[in-house]
Coordinates of C-alpha atoms and ligand atoms in Angstrom, one line a residue:
X1 CA -13.5 -7.7 2.2
X2 CA -13.1 -5.1 4.9
X3 CA -15.5 -2.3 5.7
X4 CA -13.4 -0.3 8.2
X5 CA -13.0 2.6 5.9
X6 CA -16.1 4.6 5.0
X7 CA -17.0 6.0 1.6
X8 CA -19.1 9.0 1.0
X9 CA -22.8 8.1 0.7
X10 CA -23.8 8.1 -3.0
X11 CA -25.8 11.2 -4.2
X12 CA -29.4 10.0 -4.7
X13 CA -30.0 12.6 -7.3
X14 CA -27.2 11.1 -9.4
X15 CA -28.1 7.4 -8.9
X16 CA -31.7 8.1 -9.9
X17 CA -30.6 9.6 -13.2
X18 CA -28.3 6.8 -14.2
X19 CA -30.1 5.9 -17.5
X20 CA -30.2 9.5 -18.6
X21 CA -26.5 10.1 -17.7
X22 CA -25.4 7.0 -19.6
X23 CA -27.3 8.2 -22.7
X24 CA -25.7 11.6 -22.5
X25 CA -22.1 10.2 -21.9
X26 CA -22.5 7.9 -24.9
X27 CA -22.7 11.0 -27.1
X28 CA -19.4 12.4 -25.7
X29 CA -17.0 9.5 -26.3
X30 CA -16.4 7.3 -29.4
X31 CA -18.5 4.2 -29.8
X32 CA -17.4 1.4 -27.5
X33 CA -15.7 3.8 -25.0
X34 CA -18.6 3.8 -22.5
X35 CA -18.7 0.8 -20.1
X36 CA -22.1 0.4 -18.5
X37 CA -22.8 -3.4 -18.3
X38 CA -22.7 -4.8 -14.7
X39 CA -20.1 -7.5 -15.5
X40 CA -17.9 -5.2 -17.6
X41 CA -17.7 -2.8 -14.7
X42 CA -16.3 -5.4 -12.3
X43 CA -12.6 -4.7 -13.3
X44 CA -13.0 -1.1 -12.4
X45 CA -14.5 -1.7 -8.9
X46 CA -11.1 -1.8 -7.2
X47 CA -7.4 -1.2 -7.7
X48 CA -4.2 -2.5 -6.1
X49 CA -5.8 -2.0 -2.7
X50 CA -8.1 -5.0 -3.1
X51 CA -9.6 -5.1 0.3
X52 CA -12.2 -2.5 -0.8
X53 CA -14.4 -2.3 -3.9
X54 CA -17.4 -0.2 -5.2
X55 CA -19.2 -0.5 -8.5
X56 CA -19.2 2.8 -10.3
X57 CA -22.1 4.4 -12.2
X58 CA -20.2 4.0 -15.5
X59 CA -16.7 4.1 -17.0
X60 CA -15.7 6.3 -19.9
X61 CA -12.5 5.7 -21.8
X62 CA -11.8 8.9 -23.9
X63 CA -9.1 9.1 -26.5
X64 CA -8.5 12.8 -26.7
X65 CA -8.2 15.8 -24.4
X66 CA -11.3 17.3 -26.1
X67 CA -13.3 14.2 -25.1
X68 CA -12.0 14.4 -21.5
X69 CA -13.0 18.1 -21.4
X70 CA -16.5 17.3 -22.7
X71 CA -17.0 14.6 -20.0
X72 CA -15.8 16.9 -17.3
X73 CA -18.0 19.8 -18.5
X74 CA -21.0 17.5 -18.4
X75 CA -20.3 15.9 -15.0
X76 CA -19.5 19.4 -13.5
X77 CA -22.8 20.7 -14.7
X78 CA -24.8 17.9 -13.1
X79 CA -22.7 17.5 -9.9
X80 CA -21.6 13.9 -10.9
X81 CA -18.5 12.7 -9.0
X82 CA -15.6 11.7 -11.3
X83 CA -12.8 9.3 -10.3
X84 CA -9.8 9.5 -12.7
X85 CA -8.1 6.1 -13.4
X86 CA -4.9 5.1 -15.1
X87 CA -4.0 1.4 -14.9
X88 CA -5.6 0.9 -11.5
X89 CA -2.4 -0.2 -9.7
X90 CA -2.7 2.2 -6.8
X91 CA -1.9 0.5 -3.5
X92 CA -3.7 3.1 -1.4
X93 CA -7.1 2.7 -3.1
X94 CA -6.7 6.0 -5.0
X95 CA -8.6 4.7 -8.0
X96 CA -11.4 2.9 -6.2
X97 CA -14.6 4.5 -7.3
X98 CA -17.9 5.2 -5.5
X99 CA -21.4 4.1 -6.6
X100 CA -22.4 7.5 -7.9
X101 CA -19.1 8.2 -9.8
X102 CA -18.1 8.1 -13.4
X103 CA -14.7 6.5 -13.7
X104 CA -12.7 8.5 -16.2
X105 CA -10.2 6.0 -17.5
X106 CA -7.1 7.3 -19.3
X107 CA -5.8 3.9 -20.5
X108 CA -6.9 4.5 -24.1
X109 CA -4.7 7.6 -24.4
X110 CA -1.4 5.8 -25.2
X111 CA 0.2 8.1 -27.8
X112 CA 3.8 9.2 -27.5
X113 CA 3.3 12.7 -29.0
X114 CA 6.9 13.9 -29.3
X115 CA 10.4 12.9 -28.4
X116 CA 12.6 16.0 -28.3
X117 CA 16.3 15.1 -27.7
X118 CA 17.5 18.7 -28.2
X119 CA 15.5 19.7 -25.1
X120 CA 15.9 16.3 -23.4
X121 CA 12.2 15.7 -23.0
X122 CA 9.3 13.7 -24.3
X123 CA 5.6 14.6 -24.4
X124 CA 3.2 11.7 -24.0
X125 CA -0.5 11.1 -23.4
X126 CA -1.5 10.3 -19.8
X127 CA -2.2 6.6 -20.5
X128 CA 1.3 5.8 -21.7
X129 CA 2.9 3.4 -19.3
X130 CA 5.9 4.4 -17.3
X131 CA 8.2 1.8 -19.0
X132 CA 7.0 2.6 -22.5
X133 CA 8.7 6.0 -22.2
X134 CA 12.1 4.4 -21.5
X135 CA 11.4 1.8 -24.2
X136 CA 10.7 4.5 -26.8
X137 CA 14.1 6.2 -26.2
X138 CA 16.3 3.4 -25.0
X139 CA 17.9 2.6 -28.3
X140 CA 19.0 6.2 -28.6
X141 CA 20.8 6.0 -25.2
X142 CA 18.1 7.8 -23.0
X143 CA 15.7 6.8 -20.3
X144 CA 13.0 8.2 -18.0
X145 CA 14.3 7.9 -14.5
X146 CA 11.4 7.2 -12.0
X147 CA 10.9 3.5 -12.0
X148 CA 8.0 2.2 -9.9
X149 CA 8.1 -1.6 -9.6
X150 CA 4.7 -1.5 -11.4
X151 CA 6.3 0.3 -14.4
X152 CA 5.2 -2.3 -16.9
X153 CA 1.6 -1.4 -16.2
X154 CA 1.2 1.9 -14.4
X155 CA 0.6 5.1 -16.4
X156 CA 2.4 8.4 -16.4
X157 CA -0.9 10.1 -15.4
X158 CA -1.2 7.8 -12.3
X159 CA 2.5 8.4 -11.5
X160 CA 1.9 12.2 -11.6
X161 CA -1.2 12.0 -9.4
X162 CA 0.7 9.9 -6.8
X163 CA 4.1 11.5 -7.3
X164 CA 5.5 8.0 -7.7
X165 CA 8.9 6.8 -6.9
X166 CA 11.0 3.7 -7.4
X167 CA 14.3 1.9 -6.8
X168 CA 16.4 4.4 -8.8
X169 CA 14.8 7.5 -7.3
X170 CA 17.5 7.7 -4.6
X171 CA 19.8 9.4 -7.2
X172 CA 17.3 10.8 -9.7
X173 CA 14.4 12.0 -7.6
X174 CA 10.8 11.0 -7.9
X175 CA 8.1 12.0 -10.4
X176 CA 8.0 15.7 -9.4
X177 CA 11.7 16.0 -10.0
X178 CA 11.4 14.6 -13.6
X179 CA 8.2 16.4 -14.7
X180 CA 8.4 19.5 -16.9
X181 CA 4.8 20.2 -17.9
X182 CA 1.3 18.9 -18.1
X183 CA -1.9 19.5 -20.1
X184 CA -4.8 19.3 -17.6
X185 CA -8.5 19.4 -17.9
X186 CA -10.0 21.4 -15.0
X187 CA -13.2 20.3 -13.3
X188 CA -15.4 22.5 -15.5
X189 CA -13.8 21.2 -18.7
X190 CA -11.4 24.1 -19.2
X191 CA -8.0 22.9 -20.6
X192 CA -4.8 24.4 -19.2
X193 CA -1.1 23.9 -19.8
X194 CA 1.2 24.1 -16.8
X195 CA 5.0 24.2 -17.2
X196 CA 6.5 23.3 -20.6
X197 CA 9.8 22.0 -21.9
X198 CA 11.9 24.0 -19.4
X199 CA 12.8 23.6 -15.8
X200 CA 10.8 25.6 -13.3
X201 CA 7.5 27.1 -14.1
X202 CA 6.7 30.8 -14.2
X203 CA 4.5 32.2 -11.4
X204 CA 3.3 29.9 -8.6
X205 CA 4.6 26.3 -8.9
X206 CA 1.2 24.8 -9.9
X207 CA 2.9 21.9 -11.6
X208 CA 4.4 21.0 -8.2
X209 CA 1.0 21.3 -6.7
X210 CA -0.6 19.0 -9.3
X211 CA 2.1 16.4 -8.8
X212 CA 0.8 14.3 -5.9
X213 CA -2.7 15.7 -5.9
X214 CA -4.3 12.3 -6.4
X215 CA -6.7 13.2 -9.1
X216 CA -8.4 16.0 -7.1
X217 CA -7.3 19.1 -8.9
X218 CA -7.9 18.1 -12.5
X219 CA -7.4 15.4 -15.1
X220 CA -3.9 15.2 -16.6
X221 CA -4.2 14.3 -20.3
X222 CA -0.6 14.9 -21.4
X223 CA 2.8 15.1 -19.7
X224 CA 6.2 16.4 -20.7
X225 CA 8.9 14.5 -18.9
X226 CA 12.7 14.8 -18.6
X227 CA 14.8 12.3 -20.5
X228 CA 18.3 11.4 -19.1
X229 CA 21.3 10.0 -20.9
X230 CA 22.0 6.4 -19.9
X231 CA 25.0 5.9 -17.6
X232 CA 28.2 4.4 -19.0
X233 CA 27.7 1.3 -16.8
X234 CA 25.7 0.1 -13.8
X235 CA 26.3 -2.7 -11.4
X236 CA 24.0 -4.1 -8.7
X237 CA 25.7 -5.6 -5.7
X238 CA 24.2 -7.8 -3.0
X239 CA 25.1 -7.2 0.7
X240 CA 23.9 -9.9 3.1
X241 CA 23.7 -9.2 6.9
X242 CA 22.9 -11.3 10.0
X243 CA 20.4 -8.8 11.3
X244 CA 17.9 -6.3 9.8
X245 CA 19.0 -3.7 12.2
X246 CA 22.7 -3.9 11.0
X247 CA 21.5 -3.6 7.4
X248 CA 19.4 -0.6 8.4
X249 CA 22.2 1.1 10.2
X250 CA 24.6 0.4 7.3
X251 CA 22.2 2.3 5.0
X252 CA 22.1 5.3 7.3
X253 CA 26.0 5.3 7.5
X254 CA 26.4 5.1 3.7
X255 CA 24.1 8.0 3.1
X256 CA 25.6 9.9 6.1
X257 CA 29.0 9.5 4.6
X258 CA 27.8 11.5 1.5
X259 CA 27.7 8.4 -0.8
X260 CA 24.7 8.4 -3.0
X261 CA 24.4 5.2 -5.1
X262 CA 21.6 5.0 -7.7
X263 CA 19.6 2.6 -5.5
X264 CA 19.7 0.9 -2.1
X265 CA 16.9 -1.6 -1.7
X266 CA 16.3 -3.7 1.4
X267 CA 14.8 -7.2 1.9
X268 CA 14.3 -9.1 5.1
X269 CA 14.5 -12.9 5.3
X270 CA 10.9 -13.6 4.4
X271 CA 11.1 -11.2 1.4
X272 CA 14.4 -12.8 0.3
X273 CA 12.9 -16.2 0.3
X274 CA 9.7 -15.1 -1.5
X275 CA 11.6 -13.3 -4.2
X276 CA 14.3 -15.9 -4.7
X277 CA 11.7 -18.6 -5.1
X278 CA 10.1 -16.5 -7.8
X279 CA 13.0 -15.0 -9.7
X280 CA 16.0 -17.4 -9.0
X281 CA 18.1 -14.3 -8.7
X282 CA 20.9 -15.9 -6.6
X283 CA 20.0 -14.0 -3.4
X284 CA 21.8 -15.5 -0.4
X285 CA 19.4 -17.5 1.7
X286 CA 21.6 -17.8 4.8
X287 CA 21.2 -14.1 5.8
X288 CA 18.6 -12.2 7.8
X289 CA 18.7 -9.1 5.6
X290 CA 19.8 -8.1 2.1
X291 CA 20.7 -4.8 0.6
X292 CA 20.8 -4.4 -3.2
X293 CA 23.1 -1.5 -3.9
X294 CA 23.4 -0.3 -7.4
X295 CA 26.4 1.9 -8.4
X296 CA 26.8 3.5 -11.9
X297 CA 29.3 5.4 -14.0
X298 CA 32.7 4.3 -15.5
X299 CA 34.4 1.2 -14.2
X300 CA 36.7 3.3 -12.1
X301 CA 33.9 5.3 -10.6
X302 CA 31.9 2.2 -9.8
X303 CA 34.9 0.5 -8.2
X304 CA 35.7 3.6 -6.1
X305 CA 32.2 4.0 -4.8
X306 CA 31.8 0.3 -4.1
X307 CA 35.1 0.1 -2.1
X308 CA 33.8 2.9 0.1
X309 CA 30.4 1.2 0.6
X310 CA 32.1 -2.2 1.4
X311 CA 34.3 -0.5 4.1
X312 CA 31.1 0.8 5.8
X313 CA 29.3 -2.5 5.4
X314 CA 32.2 -4.3 7.1
X315 CA 31.7 -2.1 10.1
X316 CA 28.2 -3.5 10.3
X317 CA 29.4 -7.1 10.1
X318 CA 28.4 -7.7 6.4
X319 CA 28.4 -11.5 5.8
X320 CA 28.1 -11.6 2.0
X321 CA 29.1 -9.2 -0.7
X322 CA 28.4 -10.3 -4.3
X323 CA 28.7 -8.2 -7.4
X324 CA 26.7 -9.1 -10.5
X325 CA 29.0 -10.5 -13.1
X326 CA 26.9 -10.0 -16.2
X327 CA 24.0 -8.1 -17.6
X328 CA 21.8 -11.2 -17.3
X329 CA 22.7 -11.6 -13.6
X330 CA 22.0 -7.8 -13.0
X331 CA 18.7 -8.1 -14.8
X332 CA 17.7 -11.1 -12.5
X333 CA 18.7 -9.3 -9.4
X334 CA 16.3 -6.5 -10.4
X335 CA 13.6 -8.9 -11.6
X336 CA 13.6 -10.4 -8.1
X337 CA 13.2 -7.0 -6.4
X338 CA 10.7 -5.6 -8.8
X339 CA 8.5 -8.7 -8.7
X340 CA 8.5 -8.7 -4.9
X341 CA 4.8 -7.7 -4.5
X342 CA 3.6 -10.1 -7.2
X343 CA 5.7 -12.9 -5.8
X344 CA 4.3 -12.2 -2.3
X345 CA 0.8 -12.4 -3.8
X346 CA 1.6 -16.0 -4.8
X347 CA 1.8 -17.1 -1.2
X348 CA -0.8 -14.9 0.7
X349 CA -3.0 -11.8 0.5
X350 CA -1.2 -8.7 1.7
X351 CA -1.5 -5.1 2.4
X352 CA 1.5 -3.0 1.5
X353 CA 2.3 -0.1 3.9
X354 CA 4.2 2.9 2.6
X355 CA 5.6 5.0 5.5
X356 CA 8.8 7.0 5.2
X357 CA 11.2 7.5 8.1
X358 CA 14.5 9.4 8.7
X359 CA 17.3 7.1 7.9
X360 CA 18.7 7.3 11.4
X361 CA 15.4 5.7 12.6
X362 CA 15.3 2.9 10.0
X363 CA 16.7 0.2 12.4
X364 CA 14.5 1.3 15.3
X365 CA 11.3 1.3 13.1
X366 CA 12.1 -2.1 11.7
X367 CA 12.4 -3.5 15.2
X368 CA 9.2 -1.9 16.4
X369 CA 7.4 -3.1 13.2
X370 CA 8.2 -6.6 14.0
X371 CA 7.0 -6.2 17.6
X372 CA 3.7 -4.8 16.3
X373 CA 3.3 -7.7 13.8
X374 CA 4.1 -10.3 16.6
X375 CA 1.5 -8.7 18.9
X376 CA -1.2 -9.2 16.3
X377 CA 0.0 -12.7 15.5
X378 CA 0.6 -11.9 11.8
X379 CA 3.4 -12.3 9.4
X380 CA 5.3 -9.6 7.5
X381 CA 7.8 -9.4 4.7
X382 CA 9.8 -6.1 4.4
X383 CA 11.0 -5.0 1.0
X384 CA 11.6 -1.4 0.4
X385 CA 13.6 1.6 -0.9
X386 CA 16.0 1.9 2.0
X387 CA 18.1 4.7 0.6
X388 CA 15.1 7.1 0.8
X389 CA 13.9 5.6 4.1
X390 CA 10.7 4.5 2.3
X391 CA 9.5 1.4 4.1
X392 CA 7.1 -1.1 2.6
X393 CA 6.1 -3.8 5.2
X394 CA 3.9 -6.3 3.4
X395 CA 1.5 -7.6 6.0
X396 CA 0.3 -11.1 5.1
X397 CA -3.3 -12.1 5.8
X398 CA -6.3 -13.9 4.5
X399 CA -8.7 -11.6 2.7
X400 CA -11.6 -14.1 3.2
X401 CA -11.2 -14.0 7.0
X402 CA -12.7 -10.7 8.2
X403 CA -11.0 -11.0 11.6
X404 CA -7.6 -11.5 10.0
X405 CA -8.3 -8.6 7.6
X406 CA -9.2 -6.3 10.5
X407 CA -6.0 -7.3 12.4
X408 CA -3.9 -6.6 9.3
X409 CA -5.5 -3.2 8.9
X410 CA -5.1 -2.3 12.5
X411 CA -1.4 -3.4 12.5
X412 CA -0.8 -1.4 9.4
X413 CA -2.3 1.7 10.9
X414 CA 0.0 1.3 14.0
X415 CA 3.0 0.9 11.8
X416 CA 2.2 4.1 9.8
X417 CA 1.7 6.0 13.1
X418 CA 5.0 4.7 14.2
X419 CA 6.6 6.1 11.1
X420 CA 5.1 9.5 11.8
X421 CA 6.1 9.4 15.4
X422 CA 9.6 8.6 14.4
X423 CA 9.7 11.9 12.4
X424 CA 8.7 10.5 9.1
X425 CA 5.4 10.5 7.1
X426 CA 2.4 8.5 6.1
X427 CA 3.3 8.0 2.5
X428 CA 6.6 7.9 0.6
X429 CA 5.2 7.2 -2.8
X430 CA 1.8 5.3 -2.9
X431 CA -0.3 8.4 -1.9
X432 CA -3.0 8.7 0.8
X433 CA -5.9 7.5 -1.3
X434 CA -8.6 6.0 0.9
X435 CA -6.2 3.8 2.8
X436 CA -4.5 6.5 4.9
X437 CA -7.2 9.2 4.7
X438 CA -8.3 8.7 8.3
X439 CA -4.7 8.9 9.6
X440 CA -4.1 12.4 8.1
X441 CA -4.9 14.0 11.4
X442 CA -2.0 12.0 12.9
X443 CA 0.3 13.7 10.5
X444 CA -1.3 17.2 10.2
X445 CA -3.2 19.5 12.5
X446 CA -6.7 20.5 11.5
X447 CA -5.4 23.9 10.5
X448 CA -2.9 22.3 8.1
X449 CA -5.6 20.2 6.6
X450 CA -8.0 23.3 6.3
X451 CA -5.3 25.0 4.3
X452 CA -4.8 22.0 2.0
X453 CA -8.6 21.7 1.6
X454 CA -8.9 25.4 0.7
X455 CA -6.4 24.8 -2.1
X456 CA -8.4 21.8 -3.3
X457 CA -11.6 23.8 -3.2
X458 CA -10.0 26.6 -5.3
X459 CA -9.8 24.0 -8.1
X460 CA -13.0 22.0 -7.4
X461 CA -15.5 24.0 -5.3
X462 CA -18.1 21.2 -5.3
X463 CA -15.6 18.5 -4.5
X464 CA -16.7 16.2 -7.4
X465 CA -13.1 15.0 -8.3
X466 CA -12.2 11.8 -6.4
X467 CA -14.1 13.0 -3.4
X468 CA -13.8 10.1 -0.9
X469 CA -10.0 10.3 -0.9
X470 CA -7.1 12.0 1.0
X471 CA -9.1 14.2 3.5
X472 CA -10.9 12.6 6.5
X473 CA -14.6 12.7 5.9
X474 CA -15.2 14.4 9.2
X475 CA -13.9 18.0 9.6
X476 CA -14.0 18.8 5.9
X477 CA -14.1 22.5 5.2
Ligands
FAD1 C1 3.1 -4.5 -7.8 C2 3.1 -3.1 -7.6 C3 4.3 -2.4 -7.4 C4 4.3 -1.0 -7.1 N1 5.5 -0.4 -7.0 C5 5.5 1.0 -6.8 C6 6.8 1.7 -6.6 O1 7.8 1.1 -6.7 N2 6.7 3.0 -6.5 C7 5.5 3.7 -6.5 O2 5.5 4.9 -6.3 N3 4.3 3.1 -6.6 C8 4.3 1.7 -6.8 N4 3.1 1.1 -6.9 C9 1.8 1.8 -6.8 C10 1.2 2.3 -8.2 O3 1.7 1.5 -9.2 C11 1.5 3.8 -8.4 O4 0.8 4.6 -7.5 C12 1.2 4.3 -9.8 O5 1.6 5.6 -10.0 C13 -0.3 4.2 -10.1 O6 -0.5 4.4 -11.5 P1 -1.8 4.0 -12.2 O7 -1.7 4.3 -13.7 O8 -2.1 2.5 -12.0 O9 -2.9 4.9 -11.5 P2 -4.3 4.4 -10.8 O10 -4.0 3.4 -9.8 O11 -5.3 4.2 -11.9 O12 -4.6 5.8 -10.1 C14 -3.8 6.3 -9.1 C15 -4.3 7.7 -8.7 O13 -4.1 8.6 -9.7 C16 -5.3 9.2 -10.2 N5 -5.1 9.4 -11.6 C17 -4.8 8.4 -12.5 N6 -4.6 8.9 -13.7 C18 -4.8 10.2 -13.6 C19 -4.8 11.3 -14.5 N7 -4.5 11.1 -15.8 N8 -5.1 12.6 -14.1 C20 -5.4 12.8 -12.7 N9 -5.4 11.8 -11.8 C21 -5.1 10.6 -12.3 C22 -6.4 8.3 -9.7 O14 -7.6 9.0 -9.5 C23 -5.8 7.8 -8.4 O15 -6.0 8.7 -7.4 C24 3.1 -0.3 -7.1 C25 1.9 -1.0 -7.3 C26 1.9 -2.3 -7.6 C27 0.6 -3.0 -7.8

C-alpha cells in the first residue's frame, strides 16, 4: 500500500461519537441496511484504485430517496463527512472513504422506474448498473450508449458522478451527452429535480454541472437517460501495425478526414498479448499495435466507411486488416478489449492512467510514455479509446513492494503531466478522485481552482461531501 497521497485528518468530534451516530443511523434506514462491523466494512475500504484504503465510520445502504434525504439531513446537522458510493469501480479512488465518513452506498437502489419509448428515455434508480439499462430495452431495439468497460458492475450514479465514457462514446458522446435529468439529494437533505425528459435544461445548466462533480454537489438518487435505436448493423475490424506511432498517426488521419466510426480502440503489443491470452479473440500477435475500429449502419454504409479507413491505414503501412465475420467473432473482439483491465490484473498489479491528448499528439505521447516507463525500469500495457485521444497506460508493478509502488505512482504522475503539457488534460473519463487531486495545479491556475471551489461551496458550504477528493488539500478556499 502506498501513502504518497494524504487524506484529510479525521474529525475527532465525529470519531468520538461513533456509537451514538451508529444508533441514530440505524433508525434512518431499514433493518440490515447499516453496516458497522469491522470485517463487514472491509469491502468498502477501497475501490478500483486499490493502492489506498481507509476504514469508514459506517456504511448505510438506503433503498429510497427519502432514506437518502434523512441520512443527509442527519450528517449535515452533525458535520459528518459523507462519501457516496455506487459499485466502487472508480479507478481514481473517488469512492475511497475516510475514517470519519459515512459511506452512502446506492447499490440497493436498483429499480428501473420507467421506460418511455415515446420520449426515448428511461428513468432508473442510481444503483442500476450501466448494462442493465441496455439489457432492459435491448429486445425492443434500443440501447443506452455510454459503455464503460466496467458496465456489468458500475452504476449509473457513479457514471454521472464521473461523467464516464467508453469505447462507443466516440460517436455517441459520454454520459453528459446522454443524460436528461436527475433527482438529487442536496447536502442538507433537500430533494431537487434537475432537467427532465427533454434536451437542455431551463436556466443555468446545473445538470451539466452535476455530471462529473464526483459526489461533491449532492447524492444522485434517480437518473433519466436517453435511449437510442440500435443501428441496422455493426462490424468491428482489426487493423494491425508494425509500430504504435503509425497506429496513432492513422487514428489522427482518420478523424482528421472527417470519418467518425463508432469506436477506435488501441492496444500495444503487451496489451494484445494479455487480452488474447484471456479472450482468444483472434487478435494478431505478430504486430506492435492494434486498432479495433467499429463501423455501423447498413451494409453499404459500413462498406463505404471501411474502404475510406483502409485507404488511410495503407498510408500508415497497415500490416493486417481483418473484418469480423460473425456476431460471435464480433462479440469476442469486444470481450477481449473490454476485459483488458481484468486480464491485466491476472498477470500483475497495475495503476491505470487516464490522460487525454489532442489526436495530433497521440504518437508523440505514446513515444514519450514508453521513455518514461523505461527510465523507471517498469512495464506498461497501453489499451485505450484512441478515437477520443483518451489514453490508458496500465503501469504494471508489485503492490507489496513499496519501492515499486512509489516508482509506478511517480511514473504515472509524469505521464499525466505529459498529457497536460501536450495540450490535453488529466482525466478523460475516470475523474480526478484522490489519485490526480494533487496534480490539479498542473492543469489549472489557483484562480481557476478558486472559482471551481466557490461553486462547490455554494452546494456544500461545510465541505462534508467527499471532502478529500478533487481539490488539492493546500490552498482550499
Ligand atoms: C475494469 C474497469 C474498467 C473500467 N472502464 C471504464 C471505462 O471504459 N470508462 C470509464 O469512464 N470508466 C471506466 N472505469 C471506471 C469506473 O467504472 C467508472 O468511473 C464508473 O462510472 C464508476 O461507477 P461506480 O458505480 O463503480 O462508482 P463508484 O466507484 O462507487 O464511485 C465513483 C464516484 O462517484 C461518486 N458517486 C457514486 N454514486 C453516486 C451517486 N449516486 N451520487 C453522487 N455521487 C456518486 C462517488 O463518490 C465517487 O466519487 C473502469 C473501471 C474498472 C474497474
